Amino acid sequence: ASFTPACWSEGTGLGSPSGTTSLWMSDDFANVVANGLSAMYNIYSTGDKAWLISPTFDLSTGGYELNFDVALTSYSGTTAQTINTDDSVFLMQSLDGGATWNAIYTWDNSSTISNVGDNITVDISALNSASAVFAFYIYEGATSGGDMNFYVDNFQVRTPPSCPVPTALSDSAVTSSTAEVYWSAGGSETSWQVEYGTAGFT
């Protein structure tokens, strides 16, 4: 079944969308977060051109960025996957309300996409369109193979935060009293304040 998040729309077509439906659907992000609130596309078949299209944003003052989460898993599990050589996922941008489109971010066979989720930030600070639209566009080639889910969640257009969020969080050597914690800097910072506690702590 297809779905449409509030204020978003769907379509199909090569290079630009038409129609009102596609094979995007709702699902649990990365087959883990059991709330059914993320957008998901099953990369499995051949020849599909599926669009998930954002509302129109007034970015006429400039200075914005996109931020969202993506993940790629096996169809019904959480195993890491790699997009097939003739398939791609594009983040598309239109500055004229959806009349014309261009790709600003691409995931393909050379991309490493986390099976637990990547937080992506795209700099659009130079845009000053009053009718900007964004879309996630799935291009499936003619060769069948693989059976994987591509997820999108928490999409936002925002003013860049003064303190960027670190990414690639991980840990190792966890004991009852110690742990090694790793992350990638969110900006040019070289020192951090680390707070910890039980889940939901203030």
Tab-separated table of C-alpha atoms in Angstrom:
chain	number	residue	atom	x	y	z
A	1	ALA	CA	0.000	0.000	0.000
A	2	SER	CA	1.200	3.504	-0.707
A	3	PHE	CA	1.142	6.298	1.827
A	4	THR	CA	1.697	10.023	1.947
A	5	PRO	CA	3.050	11.848	5.016
A	6	ALA	CA	1.216	15.041	5.942
A	7	CYS	CA	1.820	17.771	3.319
A	8	TRP	CA	3.964	15.452	1.161
A	9	SER	CA	2.978	13.880	-2.156
A	10	GLU	CA	4.048	11.022	-4.421
A	11	GLY	CA	4.610	10.475	-8.105
A	12	THR	CA	6.405	8.428	-10.718
A	13	GLY	CA	8.421	9.326	-13.783
A	14	LEU	CA	11.909	9.671	-15.229
A	15	GLY	CA	13.476	13.014	-14.289
A	16	SER	CA	10.301	14.649	-12.999
A	17	PRO	CA	7.236	13.323	-11.159
A	18	SER	CA	3.712	12.851	-12.431
A	19	GLY	CA	0.682	11.095	-11.038
A	20	THR	CA	-0.246	10.832	-7.382
A	21	THR	CA	0.993	7.408	-6.251
A	22	SER	CA	4.216	5.431	-6.044
A	23	LEU	CA	5.631	2.445	-4.178
A	24	TRP	CA	6.869	4.500	-1.223
A	25	MET	CA	5.191	3.355	2.003
A	26	SER	CA	5.347	3.793	5.766
A	27	ASP	CA	7.431	1.429	7.895
A	28	ASP	CA	9.521	1.123	11.049
A	29	PHE	CA	12.806	2.982	10.547
A	30	ALA	CA	15.603	0.455	9.823
A	31	ASN	CA	13.152	-2.320	10.792
A	32	VAL	CA	13.867	-1.444	14.431
A	33	VAL	CA	11.957	1.639	15.607
A	34	ALA	CA	8.505	0.118	15.956
A	35	ASN	CA	6.308	3.111	15.219
A	36	GLY	CA	5.685	2.800	11.466
A	37	LEU	CA	6.426	6.510	11.005
A	38	SER	CA	9.318	6.527	8.552
A	39	ALA	CA	9.096	6.530	4.769
A	40	MET	CA	10.384	3.349	3.112
A	41	TYR	CA	10.957	2.117	-0.413
A	42	ASN	CA	11.654	-1.559	-1.178
A	43	ILE	CA	14.421	-1.686	-3.820
A	44	TYR	CA	13.617	-5.003	-5.417
A	45	SER	CA	11.989	-4.804	-8.836
A	46	THR	CA	13.027	-3.210	-12.141
A	47	GLY	CA	12.188	-0.042	-13.992
A	48	ASP	CA	10.441	1.887	-11.218
A	49	LYS	CA	10.900	5.655	-10.890
A	50	ALA	CA	9.328	6.615	-7.553
A	51	TRP	CA	9.126	10.086	-6.014
A	52	LEU	CA	8.400	11.227	-2.458
A	53	ILE	CA	7.907	14.986	-2.680
A	54	SER	CA	8.100	17.574	0.100
A	55	PRO	CA	5.841	20.576	0.578
A	56	THR	CA	6.969	23.915	-0.867
A	57	PHE	CA	9.313	25.970	1.340
A	58	ASP	CA	9.930	29.717	1.276
A	59	LEU	CA	13.723	29.968	1.498
A	60	SER	CA	13.906	33.529	0.190
A	61	THR	CA	15.937	34.732	3.189
A	62	GLY	CA	18.623	32.066	2.627
A	63	GLY	CA	20.878	30.481	5.225
A	64	TYR	CA	19.133	27.097	5.619
A	65	GLU	CA	20.168	23.445	5.660
A	66	LEU	CA	18.416	20.106	5.211
A	67	ASN	CA	18.697	17.479	7.913
A	68	PHE	CA	17.263	13.949	7.835
A	69	ASP	CA	17.974	10.313	8.628
A	70	VAL	CA	18.422	7.495	6.098
A	71	ALA	CA	19.067	3.769	6.475
A	72	LEU	CA	19.403	0.729	4.209
A	73	THR	CA	18.530	-2.777	5.419
A	74	SER	CA	17.532	-6.168	4.104
A	75	TYR	CA	13.834	-6.386	3.247
A	76	SER	CA	12.534	-7.964	6.426
A	77	GLY	CA	15.570	-7.680	8.689
A	78	THR	CA	18.344	-5.407	9.867
A	79	THR	CA	21.288	-6.711	7.820
A	80	ALA	CA	23.464	-4.116	6.055
A	81	GLN	CA	23.047	-3.905	2.271
A	82	THR	CA	24.613	-2.258	-0.785
A	83	ILE	CA	22.515	-0.677	-3.533
A	84	ASN	CA	22.704	-2.588	-6.845
A	85	THR	CA	24.898	-1.238	-9.629
A	86	ASP	CA	21.980	-0.046	-11.783
A	87	ASP	CA	19.843	1.406	-8.960
A	88	SER	CA	20.162	4.811	-7.291
A	89	VAL	CA	18.435	7.073	-4.801
A	90	PHE	CA	18.577	10.822	-5.350
A	91	LEU	CA	17.752	13.811	-3.170
A	92	MET	CA	16.214	16.172	-5.704
A	93	GLN	CA	15.705	19.925	-5.551
A	94	SER	CA	13.368	22.241	-7.426
A	95	LEU	CA	13.560	26.022	-7.123
A	96	ASP	CA	10.447	26.696	-9.200
A	97	GLY	CA	7.733	24.849	-7.326
A	98	GLY	CA	8.399	21.477	-8.959
A	99	ALA	CA	8.577	22.490	-12.631
A	100	THR	CA	12.246	21.516	-13.008
A	101	TRP	CA	14.492	19.315	-10.865
A	102	ASN	CA	18.165	18.605	-10.236
A	103	ALA	CA	19.942	16.092	-7.981
A	104	ILE	CA	21.827	17.487	-4.970
A	105	TYR	CA	22.717	14.207	-3.194
A	106	THR	CA	23.074	10.637	-4.490
A	107	TRP	CA	23.180	7.180	-2.946
A	108	ASP	CA	24.301	4.384	-5.284
A	109	ASN	CA	26.456	1.257	-5.452
A	110	SER	CA	29.508	3.217	-4.262
A	111	SER	CA	27.691	4.547	-1.181
A	112	THR	CA	27.931	3.115	2.309
A	113	ILE	CA	24.566	3.513	4.011
A	114	SER	CA	24.227	2.438	7.623
A	115	ASN	CA	21.742	-0.281	8.464
A	116	VAL	CA	21.019	1.516	11.752
A	117	GLY	CA	20.772	5.007	10.271
A	118	ASP	CA	22.862	7.923	9.040
A	119	ASN	CA	22.059	11.519	9.924
A	120	ILE	CA	22.582	13.622	6.792
A	121	THR	CA	22.997	17.403	6.624
A	122	VAL	CA	22.921	19.170	3.249
A	123	ASP	CA	23.988	22.805	2.987
A	124	ILE	CA	21.387	24.821	1.065
A	125	SER	CA	22.388	28.177	2.573
A	126	ALA	CA	22.899	29.743	-0.866
A	127	LEU	CA	19.302	29.080	-1.950
A	128	ASN	CA	16.944	32.039	-1.879
A	129	SER	CA	13.922	30.601	-3.674
A	130	ALA	CA	10.435	31.341	-2.387
A	131	SER	CA	9.152	28.094	-3.927
A	132	ALA	CA	11.735	25.406	-3.100
A	133	VAL	CA	10.647	21.765	-3.163
A	134	PHE	CA	12.674	18.657	-2.331
A	135	ALA	CA	12.117	14.997	-3.176
A	136	PHE	CA	13.565	11.547	-2.683
A	137	TYR	CA	13.681	9.866	-6.093
A	138	ILE	CA	14.235	6.126	-6.501
A	139	TYR	CA	15.606	4.976	-9.862
A	140	GLU	CA	15.478	1.209	-10.401
A	141	GLY	CA	17.384	-0.067	-13.423
A	142	ALA	CA	16.563	-2.938	-15.750
A	143	THR	CA	18.466	-5.622	-13.813
A	144	SER	CA	16.672	-7.398	-10.995
A	145	GLY	CA	18.613	-8.346	-7.898
A	146	GLY	CA	18.705	-7.697	-4.190
A	147	ASP	CA	15.788	-7.062	-1.873
A	148	MET	CA	16.419	-4.123	0.426
A	149	ASN	CA	14.634	-1.244	2.119
A	150	PHE	CA	15.715	2.408	1.890
A	151	TYR	CA	14.344	4.539	4.748
A	152	VAL	CA	13.913	8.286	5.260
A	153	ASP	CA	12.879	9.884	8.546
A	154	ASN	CA	12.963	13.169	10.478
A	155	PHE	CA	13.266	15.387	7.382
A	156	GLN	CA	13.565	19.073	8.218
A	157	VAL	CA	14.539	22.374	6.648
A	158	ARG	CA	16.201	24.377	9.394
A	159	THR	CA	18.531	27.189	10.324
A	160	PRO	CA	21.917	25.569	11.044
A	161	PRO	CA	22.296	25.055	14.804
A	162	SER	CA	25.042	27.014	16.567
A	163	CYS	CA	26.254	23.751	18.100
A	164	PRO	CA	26.155	21.041	15.377
A	165	VAL	CA	25.129	17.558	16.432
A	166	PRO	CA	27.929	14.946	16.307
A	167	THR	CA	27.342	11.896	14.140
A	168	ALA	CA	28.554	8.283	13.799
A	169	LEU	CA	27.994	7.581	17.496
A	170	SER	CA	29.376	4.239	18.669
A	171	ASP	CA	30.792	2.562	21.745
A	172	SER	CA	33.020	-0.343	22.694
A	173	ALA	CA	34.567	-2.025	25.738
A	174	VAL	CA	31.381	-1.416	27.732
A	175	THR	CA	31.444	-2.672	31.314
A	176	SER	CA	29.265	-1.968	34.347
A	177	SER	CA	31.343	1.118	35.166
A	178	THR	CA	33.241	2.177	31.996
A	179	ALA	CA	32.803	2.572	28.260
A	180	GLU	CA	34.679	3.926	25.264
A	181	VAL	CA	32.524	6.327	23.239
A	182	TYR	CA	33.270	7.535	19.695
A	183	TRP	CA	31.720	10.136	17.392
A	184	SER	CA	32.456	12.396	14.440
A	185	ALA	CA	32.521	16.116	15.082
A	186	GLY	CA	29.463	18.012	13.925
A	187	GLY	CA	31.561	21.052	12.956
A	188	SER	CA	35.032	22.409	13.705
A	189	GLU	CA	34.799	21.899	17.476
A	190	THR	CA	37.714	20.243	19.282
A	191	SER	CA	36.301	19.871	22.807
A	192	TRP	CA	32.992	18.628	24.167
A	193	GLN	CA	30.923	18.362	27.317
A	194	VAL	CA	29.624	14.833	27.804
A	195	GLU	CA	26.530	14.153	29.896
A	196	TYR	CA	25.212	10.701	30.688
A	197	GLY	CA	22.520	8.958	32.657
A	198	THR	CA	19.687	6.499	32.359
A	199	ALA	CA	17.435	6.772	29.293
A	200	GLY	CA	15.387	9.973	29.363
A	201	PHE	CA	17.631	11.798	31.844
A	202	THR	CA	17.682	15.599	31.938
